[in-house]
XYZ file of C-alpha atoms in Angstrom:
556
model
C -16.098 25.906 20.122
C -18.625 24.657 17.578
C -21.510 26.465 19.280
C -19.637 29.760 18.988
C -17.808 29.318 15.686
C -20.401 27.347 13.748
C -17.836 24.696 12.843
C -15.507 22.268 14.541
C -11.889 23.288 15.220
C -10.272 20.464 13.215
C -12.642 19.574 10.342
C -10.979 16.349 9.202
C -12.632 12.971 8.569
C -9.656 10.894 9.703
C -9.149 10.457 13.454
C -5.379 10.307 12.946
C -5.485 13.576 10.974
C -7.425 15.211 13.819
C -4.869 14.006 16.377
C -2.028 15.293 14.234
C -3.761 18.662 13.893
C -4.256 18.865 17.658
C -0.527 18.322 18.123
C 0.881 20.485 15.382
C -1.625 23.010 14.013
C -2.484 26.285 15.762
C -6.100 26.703 16.715
C -8.155 29.092 14.575
C -9.412 31.532 17.181
C -13.145 31.999 17.509
C -12.574 35.761 17.767
C -11.234 35.695 14.207
C -14.605 34.318 13.075
C -16.877 36.504 15.215
C -15.751 39.703 16.858
C -18.063 39.534 19.887
C -16.072 36.687 21.507
C -13.622 38.116 24.094
C -9.949 37.133 24.273
C -10.549 35.434 27.628
C -12.904 32.948 25.967
C -10.342 32.409 23.168
C -7.756 31.724 25.845
C -9.947 29.190 27.649
C -10.999 27.344 24.472
C -7.343 26.992 23.484
C -6.652 25.352 26.847
C -9.755 23.140 26.710
C -8.738 21.819 23.262
C -5.138 21.131 24.250
C -3.931 17.537 23.662
C -2.194 17.751 27.061
C -4.694 16.767 29.806
C -2.797 18.876 32.349
C -3.702 22.006 30.387
C -7.436 21.295 30.350
C -9.872 22.048 33.185
C -9.778 19.067 35.546
C -13.527 18.499 35.788
C -16.919 19.582 34.496
C -17.265 21.854 37.510
C -13.866 23.387 36.804
C -14.833 23.929 33.182
C -18.040 25.685 34.179
C -16.237 27.906 36.698
C -13.556 28.792 34.160
C -16.188 29.729 31.580
C -17.923 32.026 34.038
C -14.595 33.614 34.958
C -13.662 34.071 31.289
C -17.098 35.567 30.564
C -16.364 38.139 33.290
C -13.109 39.058 31.600
C -10.832 37.385 34.154
C -8.273 35.422 32.091
C -6.137 34.835 35.188
C -8.867 32.667 36.686
C -8.367 30.053 33.999
C -4.686 29.472 34.839
C -1.502 29.963 32.845
C -1.654 29.602 29.086
C -0.829 26.205 27.576
C 2.649 25.663 26.153
C 3.229 26.298 22.494
C 2.484 23.517 20.022
C 5.358 23.726 17.507
C 4.661 23.234 13.841
C 6.712 20.392 12.241
C 9.851 21.777 10.555
C 8.736 20.375 7.196
C 5.647 22.588 7.112
C 5.489 26.365 6.482
C 4.676 28.680 9.351
C 0.838 28.756 9.511
C 0.899 32.242 11.070
C 2.378 33.684 7.898
C -0.975 34.442 6.315
C -2.567 35.936 9.444
C -3.306 39.615 9.896
C -1.327 41.462 12.604
C -4.431 41.486 14.808
C -4.948 37.721 14.432
C -1.275 37.044 15.083
C -1.305 39.222 18.194
C -4.414 37.467 19.477
C -2.868 34.067 18.756
C 0.315 34.930 20.652
C -1.720 36.391 23.496
C -3.520 33.051 23.758
C -0.226 31.264 24.332
C -0.602 28.955 21.363
C 2.686 30.220 19.828
C 5.683 31.850 21.562
C 5.594 35.619 21.834
C 9.046 35.668 20.220
C 8.260 33.139 17.482
C 9.719 33.197 13.962
C 9.468 36.504 12.117
C 6.515 36.804 9.868
C 5.338 39.693 7.735
C 1.640 39.968 6.955
C 0.944 37.889 3.893
C 4.626 36.960 3.500
C 6.383 33.642 3.971
C 7.318 32.518 7.489
C 10.222 30.395 8.576
C 9.850 27.059 10.306
C 9.047 27.031 13.995
C 12.010 26.715 16.291
C 12.300 24.292 19.190
C 12.428 20.555 19.510
C 10.496 18.349 17.080
C 6.945 17.535 18.148
C 6.374 14.493 20.306
C 4.276 11.523 19.248
C 0.491 11.859 19.166
C -1.525 10.476 22.073
C -1.753 6.682 22.226
C -5.487 6.885 21.714
C -8.098 9.513 21.013
C -11.736 8.676 20.241
C -12.874 9.514 16.710
C -14.312 13.017 16.986
C -17.263 12.112 14.788
C -18.402 9.663 17.448
C -18.534 12.385 20.094
C -19.806 15.294 18.046
C -23.315 16.551 18.708
C -25.781 17.302 15.963
C -25.267 20.892 14.985
C -27.918 23.340 16.087
C -29.579 25.515 13.507
C -28.430 28.732 15.195
C -25.507 29.672 17.432
C -25.984 30.395 21.125
C -24.609 33.871 21.525
C -24.796 34.398 25.291
C -21.674 33.377 27.188
C -23.793 32.279 30.166
C -25.692 29.921 27.860
C -22.401 28.601 26.522
C -21.246 27.910 30.079
C -24.404 25.902 30.752
C -24.098 23.919 27.498
C -20.412 23.338 28.221
C -21.251 21.888 31.608
C -23.875 19.557 30.132
C -21.544 18.389 27.348
C -18.814 17.784 29.887
C -20.784 15.278 31.961
C -23.151 13.507 29.571
C -23.097 11.253 26.553
C -25.481 11.169 23.621
C -28.769 9.628 24.680
C -29.018 5.895 24.062
C -32.705 5.435 24.727
C -35.442 7.812 23.708
C -34.413 11.448 24.058
C -33.132 11.418 27.646
C -29.410 12.036 28.124
C -27.420 9.229 29.678
C -24.829 10.160 32.276
C -21.224 9.248 31.600
C -21.275 7.394 34.940
C -24.209 5.176 33.930
C -23.871 1.513 33.043
C -26.617 -0.320 31.199
C -27.539 -3.890 32.130
C -28.401 -5.669 28.861
C -30.146 -9.072 29.155
C -29.311 -11.568 26.430
C -32.892 -11.528 25.124
C -33.046 -7.760 24.471
C -31.995 -5.789 21.415
C -30.507 -3.059 23.589
C -30.352 0.658 22.874
C -30.527 1.814 19.249
C -29.511 -1.486 17.576
C -27.191 -1.217 14.581
C -28.715 -4.078 12.600
C -31.442 -6.651 12.636
C -30.661 -9.561 14.962
C -27.972 -11.854 13.582
C -28.153 -14.220 16.569
C -29.144 -17.825 15.963
C -32.732 -18.736 16.782
C -31.576 -22.254 17.663
C -32.755 -23.599 21.061
C -29.116 -24.142 22.033
C -29.157 -20.562 23.365
C -30.580 -19.997 26.864
C -34.275 -19.183 26.760
C -35.398 -15.738 27.897
C -37.337 -15.458 31.118
C -39.235 -12.760 32.961
C -36.473 -10.654 34.427
C -36.569 -8.815 37.751
C -36.315 -5.056 38.027
C -32.875 -3.580 38.502
C -32.216 -3.316 42.257
C -31.419 0.050 43.813
C -28.377 1.057 45.879
C -26.104 -1.372 44.062
C -22.503 -1.511 45.281
C -19.775 0.045 43.191
C -17.970 -2.553 41.066
C -14.538 -1.589 42.394
C -11.659 -3.179 40.549
C -13.221 -5.522 37.993
C -11.618 -8.876 37.269
C -9.685 -8.896 33.994
C -9.513 -12.199 32.123
C -7.428 -12.900 29.008
C -9.457 -13.589 25.887
C -7.495 -16.815 25.449
C -8.529 -18.220 28.863
C -9.946 -21.793 28.695
C -13.661 -22.024 29.437
C -14.234 -18.276 29.157
C -16.742 -18.819 26.329
C -19.253 -21.413 25.225
C -19.835 -22.625 21.710
C -20.158 -25.529 19.335
C -18.279 -27.015 16.415
C -21.521 -27.779 14.577
C -23.855 -24.780 14.713
C -23.225 -21.055 14.395
C -24.666 -18.832 17.116
C -24.281 -15.723 14.926
C -25.093 -15.305 11.246
C -22.053 -13.602 9.688
C -23.631 -13.597 6.223
C -26.663 -11.739 7.510
C -24.435 -9.168 9.208
C -22.469 -8.554 6.010
C -25.602 -8.380 3.890
C -27.162 -5.814 6.217
C -24.080 -3.590 6.374
C -23.602 -3.753 2.609
C -27.157 -2.509 2.107
C -26.757 0.272 4.734
C -23.512 2.106 3.855
C -24.039 4.803 6.503
C -24.183 2.186 9.229
C -21.306 0.250 7.672
C -19.104 3.342 7.813
C -19.927 4.020 11.472
C -19.575 0.316 12.336
C -16.144 0.086 10.728
C -14.927 3.365 12.218
C -15.856 2.169 15.710
C -13.720 -0.954 15.263
C -10.832 0.941 13.670
C -11.068 -0.578 10.190
C -11.920 0.701 6.726
C -15.487 0.091 5.538
C -14.114 -1.812 2.558
C -12.374 -4.250 4.927
C -15.566 -5.351 6.705
C -15.908 -8.694 4.808
C -12.331 -9.716 5.620
C -12.710 -8.578 9.228
C -15.967 -10.465 9.800
C -14.555 -13.608 8.142
C -11.956 -13.834 10.933
C -14.420 -13.412 13.825
C -15.399 -16.368 16.011
C -18.997 -16.652 17.230
C -19.381 -17.808 20.834
C -21.622 -17.418 23.880
C -20.494 -15.492 26.970
C -20.122 -17.669 30.058
C -19.870 -14.717 32.467
C -21.505 -11.285 32.752
C -19.101 -9.066 30.841
C -18.439 -5.307 30.785
C -17.990 -3.692 27.361
C -18.497 -0.431 25.565
C -21.495 -1.172 23.380
C -22.252 1.143 20.450
C -25.773 1.902 19.307
C -26.582 3.756 16.086
C -28.290 7.127 16.513
C -28.390 10.327 14.462
C -26.104 8.783 11.867
C -23.351 7.983 14.359
C -22.146 5.170 16.608
C -22.840 6.203 20.189
C -20.901 4.573 23.066
C -22.885 2.892 25.842
C -21.163 1.461 28.898
C -22.847 -1.925 29.223
C -22.877 -5.239 31.054
C -23.795 -8.140 28.771
C -25.491 -11.102 30.432
C -23.855 -14.511 30.397
C -25.418 -16.422 27.509
C -25.215 -13.463 25.112
C -24.004 -14.424 21.635
C -20.984 -12.376 20.546
C -18.247 -12.495 17.913
C -14.595 -12.435 19.018
C -11.501 -11.000 17.362
C -8.207 -12.866 17.052
C -7.332 -12.003 20.666
C -10.609 -13.372 22.044
C -12.036 -9.900 22.764
C -15.783 -9.407 22.047
C -16.285 -7.194 18.988
C -19.932 -7.721 17.935
C -23.116 -8.297 19.944
C -25.092 -10.606 17.680
C -28.590 -9.769 18.943
C -28.284 -6.272 17.492
C -25.110 -6.258 15.368
C -23.605 -3.551 17.573
C -19.817 -3.140 17.485
C -18.110 -3.624 20.852
C -14.910 -2.114 22.265
C -13.261 -2.472 25.685
C -15.070 -0.675 28.522
C -14.223 2.830 29.687
C -13.188 3.128 33.315
C -15.625 4.997 35.573
C -13.989 6.640 38.567
C -17.109 7.369 40.589
C -19.803 4.968 41.769
C -21.922 4.304 38.674
C -25.658 4.446 38.273
C -27.125 1.272 36.767
C -29.921 1.383 34.229
C -31.746 -1.196 32.174
C -33.169 -4.536 33.299
C -31.390 -6.931 35.617
C -31.421 -10.721 35.482
C -31.432 -13.300 38.187
C -28.017 -13.405 39.805
C -27.026 -9.964 38.490
C -24.126 -8.705 40.619
C -21.948 -5.838 39.320
C -19.101 -6.848 41.641
C -18.706 -10.166 39.790
C -18.615 -8.755 36.275
C -15.469 -9.442 34.219
C -13.539 -7.488 31.611
C -11.900 -9.356 28.722
C -8.417 -8.175 27.746
C -6.169 -8.980 24.792
C -2.937 -10.771 25.675
C -2.058 -12.918 22.662
C -3.387 -14.183 19.345
C -5.533 -17.264 19.977
C -4.654 -20.353 17.919
C -7.474 -22.503 19.348
C -10.328 -21.435 21.596
C -10.977 -23.850 24.444
C -14.744 -23.614 24.848
C -17.504 -25.196 26.869
C -19.878 -27.091 24.567
C -23.215 -25.330 25.055
C -25.076 -28.486 24.072
C -23.266 -31.049 26.230
C -21.300 -29.015 28.790
C -18.102 -30.816 27.800
C -14.844 -29.167 26.791
C -14.108 -28.641 23.119
C -11.536 -26.899 20.948
C -12.604 -24.458 18.286
C -10.491 -23.124 15.437
C -10.849 -19.326 15.176
C -13.293 -18.165 12.539
C -16.811 -19.269 11.587
C -18.107 -22.779 12.207
C -17.390 -25.057 9.243
C -19.407 -28.206 9.934
C -19.170 -31.373 7.906
C -22.542 -32.584 9.170
C -25.343 -31.215 11.271
C -27.555 -33.331 13.508
C -31.258 -32.697 12.887
C -34.456 -34.699 12.909
C -34.190 -37.759 10.653
C -37.220 -39.660 9.428
C -36.675 -43.227 8.285
C -38.914 -46.028 7.116
C -38.811 -49.486 8.632
C -37.077 -51.848 6.243
C -36.006 -55.445 6.340
C -32.335 -55.766 5.543
C -29.648 -58.378 5.422
C -25.918 -57.819 5.813
C -25.141 -54.966 3.419
C -22.269 -55.294 0.964
C -19.436 -52.745 1.176
C -20.529 -49.300 0.020
C -19.425 -48.261 -3.452
C -19.578 -44.997 -5.374
C -22.726 -45.560 -7.436
C -23.124 -41.995 -8.707
C -22.335 -42.842 -12.314
C -25.170 -45.390 -12.455
C -27.865 -42.761 -11.986
C -29.306 -39.850 -13.907
C -29.485 -36.217 -12.810
C -31.651 -33.160 -13.264
C -32.140 -29.728 -11.693
C -34.670 -26.935 -11.513
C -32.434 -24.793 -13.743
C -29.048 -24.407 -15.393
C -27.195 -21.126 -15.735
C -26.068 -22.235 -19.214
C -24.778 -25.309 -21.056
C -21.337 -24.359 -19.783
C -22.505 -25.234 -16.243
C -24.825 -28.178 -16.956
C -26.218 -30.553 -14.338
C -23.928 -33.356 -15.492
C -20.843 -31.430 -14.390
C -21.770 -32.135 -10.757
C -21.436 -35.919 -11.283
C -18.457 -36.042 -13.659
C -15.935 -36.877 -10.927
C -14.112 -33.574 -11.474
C -14.181 -31.066 -8.559
C -12.914 -28.269 -10.838
C -16.241 -28.194 -12.725
C -19.600 -27.216 -11.277
C -23.310 -27.146 -11.926
C -24.663 -23.633 -11.541
C -28.336 -22.690 -11.447
C -29.749 -19.535 -12.986
C -31.008 -18.103 -9.697
C -33.371 -15.187 -10.090
C -34.177 -16.150 -13.674
C -36.592 -18.671 -12.193
C -37.978 -16.086 -9.785
C -37.033 -17.844 -6.556
C -34.376 -18.111 -3.888
C -34.165 -21.910 -3.914
C -32.998 -24.655 -6.268
C -33.273 -28.451 -6.325
C -30.756 -30.902 -7.749
C -31.963 -34.526 -8.143
C -30.097 -37.822 -8.630
C -32.162 -40.874 -9.634
C -31.004 -44.491 -9.223
C -31.938 -47.093 -11.835
C -33.387 -49.333 -9.101
C -33.834 -49.346 -5.311
C -30.519 -49.381 -3.480
C -29.287 -48.996 0.111
C -27.803 -45.506 0.203
C -25.183 -45.359 2.953
C -23.410 -42.059 2.354
C -23.858 -38.843 0.343
C -21.114 -36.247 -0.239
C -21.775 -32.747 -1.575
C -18.541 -30.981 -2.597
C -18.439 -27.178 -2.755
C -16.869 -24.946 -5.402
C -13.527 -24.398 -3.627
C -11.526 -26.070 -6.420
C -13.304 -24.313 -9.296
C -10.643 -22.298 -11.163
C -12.950 -19.352 -11.955
C -15.790 -19.323 -9.409
C -14.553 -20.794 -6.118
C -16.328 -18.304 -3.834
C -19.519 -16.294 -3.742
C -21.664 -18.763 -5.687
C -22.992 -21.063 -2.987
C -26.022 -21.090 -0.710
C -27.015 -20.506 2.918
C -28.135 -24.094 3.530
C -28.978 -27.409 1.888
C -31.525 -30.047 2.862
C -30.606 -33.566 1.748
C -33.495 -35.965 0.996
C -33.592 -39.656 0.148
C -36.856 -40.893 -1.388
C -37.984 -44.515 -1.157
C -39.421 -46.483 -4.146
C -42.907 -45.103 -3.427
C -41.649 -41.520 -3.538
C -41.995 -40.991 0.220
C -39.246 -39.290 2.212
C -37.046 -41.962 3.780
C -34.371 -39.556 5.056
C -34.079 -35.812 5.591
C -31.202 -33.734 6.986
C -30.705 -29.967 6.891
C -27.144 -28.597 6.879
C -26.030 -24.965 7.212
C -23.501 -23.690 4.680
C -21.664 -20.830 6.413
C -18.912 -18.843 4.764
C -17.713 -19.007 1.190
C -16.901 -21.300 -0.502
C -19.574 -23.557 0.906
C -18.152 -26.298 3.138
C -18.277 -29.892 1.994
C -21.233 -31.859 3.370
C -21.404 -35.534 4.295
C -24.558 -37.327 5.487
C -25.048 -41.037 6.201
C -28.678 -42.083 5.557
C -28.358 -45.919 5.563
C -31.810 -46.292 3.991
C -33.197 -47.892 0.858
C -34.046 -45.337 -1.788
C -34.300 -44.630 -5.465
C -33.650 -40.901 -5.506
C -31.498 -38.256 -3.762
C -32.693 -34.657 -3.670
C -30.581 -31.636 -2.712
C -32.774 -28.632 -1.846
C -30.641 -25.463 -1.736
C -31.830 -22.165 -0.190
C -30.350 -18.664 -0.026
C -28.287 -17.736 -3.074
C -24.993 -16.014 -2.253
C -25.179 -14.506 -5.745
C -28.789 -13.672 -6.730
C -28.444 -14.940 -10.313
C -26.216 -17.985 -9.827
C -25.444 -20.759 -7.354
C -24.287 -24.351 -7.433
C -21.775 -26.952 -6.292
C -18.929 -28.996 -7.758
C -19.664 -32.648 -7.123
C -22.287 -35.086 -5.796
C -21.148 -38.509 -4.678
C -23.643 -41.207 -3.753
C -22.424 -44.389 -2.048
C -24.469 -47.551 -1.727
C -24.612 -51.258 -2.337
C-alpha cells in the first residue's frame, strides 16, 4: 500500500489507534490517490489489510499469486471480498464526504455494504447499521516497528509491486549489515557478544562473577528443529542466578544512556509497551539476574531509527533484567529490550555463533504466570540457594580486598559512638546551608552536600579525624532517604571507605556500590587502629550536588 500510495493506510502514532482504525475506519483506496491503480489491486489491498486473518492471503506465495492475478485484472482469483467493517454508531458516516466515484469504488471493494446508509455527495450520512463492532485483536505489533524506510520514489509497475510484496511477506528488517534476515531464522547470541545492532552501550557488570568468555565453536549445520519448546514460569525456583551483594546490570547507566538518546528511549519504551516518560519507574522495578539456561526471546536491535525484532537464543550466563513476573525484559550486554519469542512454524535456520553445549532442542521459554514476591535464585558466587527481593540489589556491605596493618592489641572495650569526638572536613560544600558538620550532627534529616561540578570533578572526599589513635570497629554511612527536601537524586554511584593509621598509611579500604536512589545505607567493620576515616565518593547523581545524611564512627 505504501509503495503505491506514498503513505501508510493508517497514519497514527499510537498502536491502539491503528488497531481501532483497522477495525472501524474504511480504507482510503489507492485508486483515489492515483488513477493508474486498477480496482482489482484496490480489492486485494483491502483484503490484505483486513484485521481478520481469514480474509488475508494465507501465505507469502498466496499473496504473490493474488497480486499477479489482480495485475491481470482477475478479481475473482483473489477470493470473495472481506465483510464490511461497520463504523461505530457514535461516529459520522465516513463515506459522506466521498465523491460518487469513490463511493462506488469503495462499495465495489466490499469494505462497506452495497446497500449501506444513504449518503449524498458532500452531505451528512447516517450511522452505519448492523451490530456494534467487536473488540480489537488481543495483540497487534506496533506498525512503526514493522514499517520499512520509505523509498524516494514509488514503484509503478504492478509486477515490481508483486515482487516487493513477496519479499516483505517473508523477511524481517536486516539485523546485521545490510543482508535481510528470514522470518524463520533464529540467532544464537553468546553471552560475551553485543549482538545485532545494540541499543545502548553495555550495562552488564564487568565483575568476574560472570562466566568468562571463551573461544566459541562455529554454529553446526543441519540442526534439528526445536519442536515444542519447554515453557517455564518466571517464578520457578533456580531458574536464574544472582547475588544479594553485587549488581550484574547497571540500571543507572541504562537510564542515563536512554535519557541522553531520546530517539532510542522512545523506541525502547514502545517495544516494552510503556510511555517513554515511565522508563525510570519501569527500570526501578526490574531485577537483574543471570540466565541459568539457554533461553529463547525476541531480542530488539536498534536500526534506522526503529526497534527491529530478532528471534534469538540467549546463552546461559547472560545478564538480563526481569519484570515483576520473572520474564526477561532487557539484555544487559547491549541494553536491548526483550519480549516473548514469536512461534516459528517451519524448521528454522540458525545464524550467529554457537557455544559449547548449544542444543536448540533444550532451549526454554519463560512465561508469566504470577507476580513474584521473592525470586529463589542460585548464588552465582557460591552455588547455594538464596532469596532475592524484586528490584535492584541494595547491599549493606560489599566484600572487597581489605588491607590491614599488623597491630598488637589487648581485649578491646565495647564499641561506642565516638563521632562527636572528632573533627570533619570535605573537598567542598554546596553552601553553608549544607555544611560538613550536618553529616555528624546525629540528625538524619540534615545532610552535607558537595558542590559537584563547581570543583570541576566527578568525585568528592569527606574526612573525619580522631583526636588520638583509636580502634575503629564499625563505620555507618547513612543516605539521604530521611531528608525532607532532597531524599533522592543527590547521591553517588559508589563510595570507598578508608581508615588511615597514625602514620597516614591506609589501614583499611573497602569499596561499596550505591545502586538506586536514595543511596543505600553502608556499614563496614574495619577493626583497625586509626586516626582518620575518609569517604571517597564517585559518580554524582546530580552533576552539581551530592552528599549524605550521617556518618557514625564506632570505636573504643
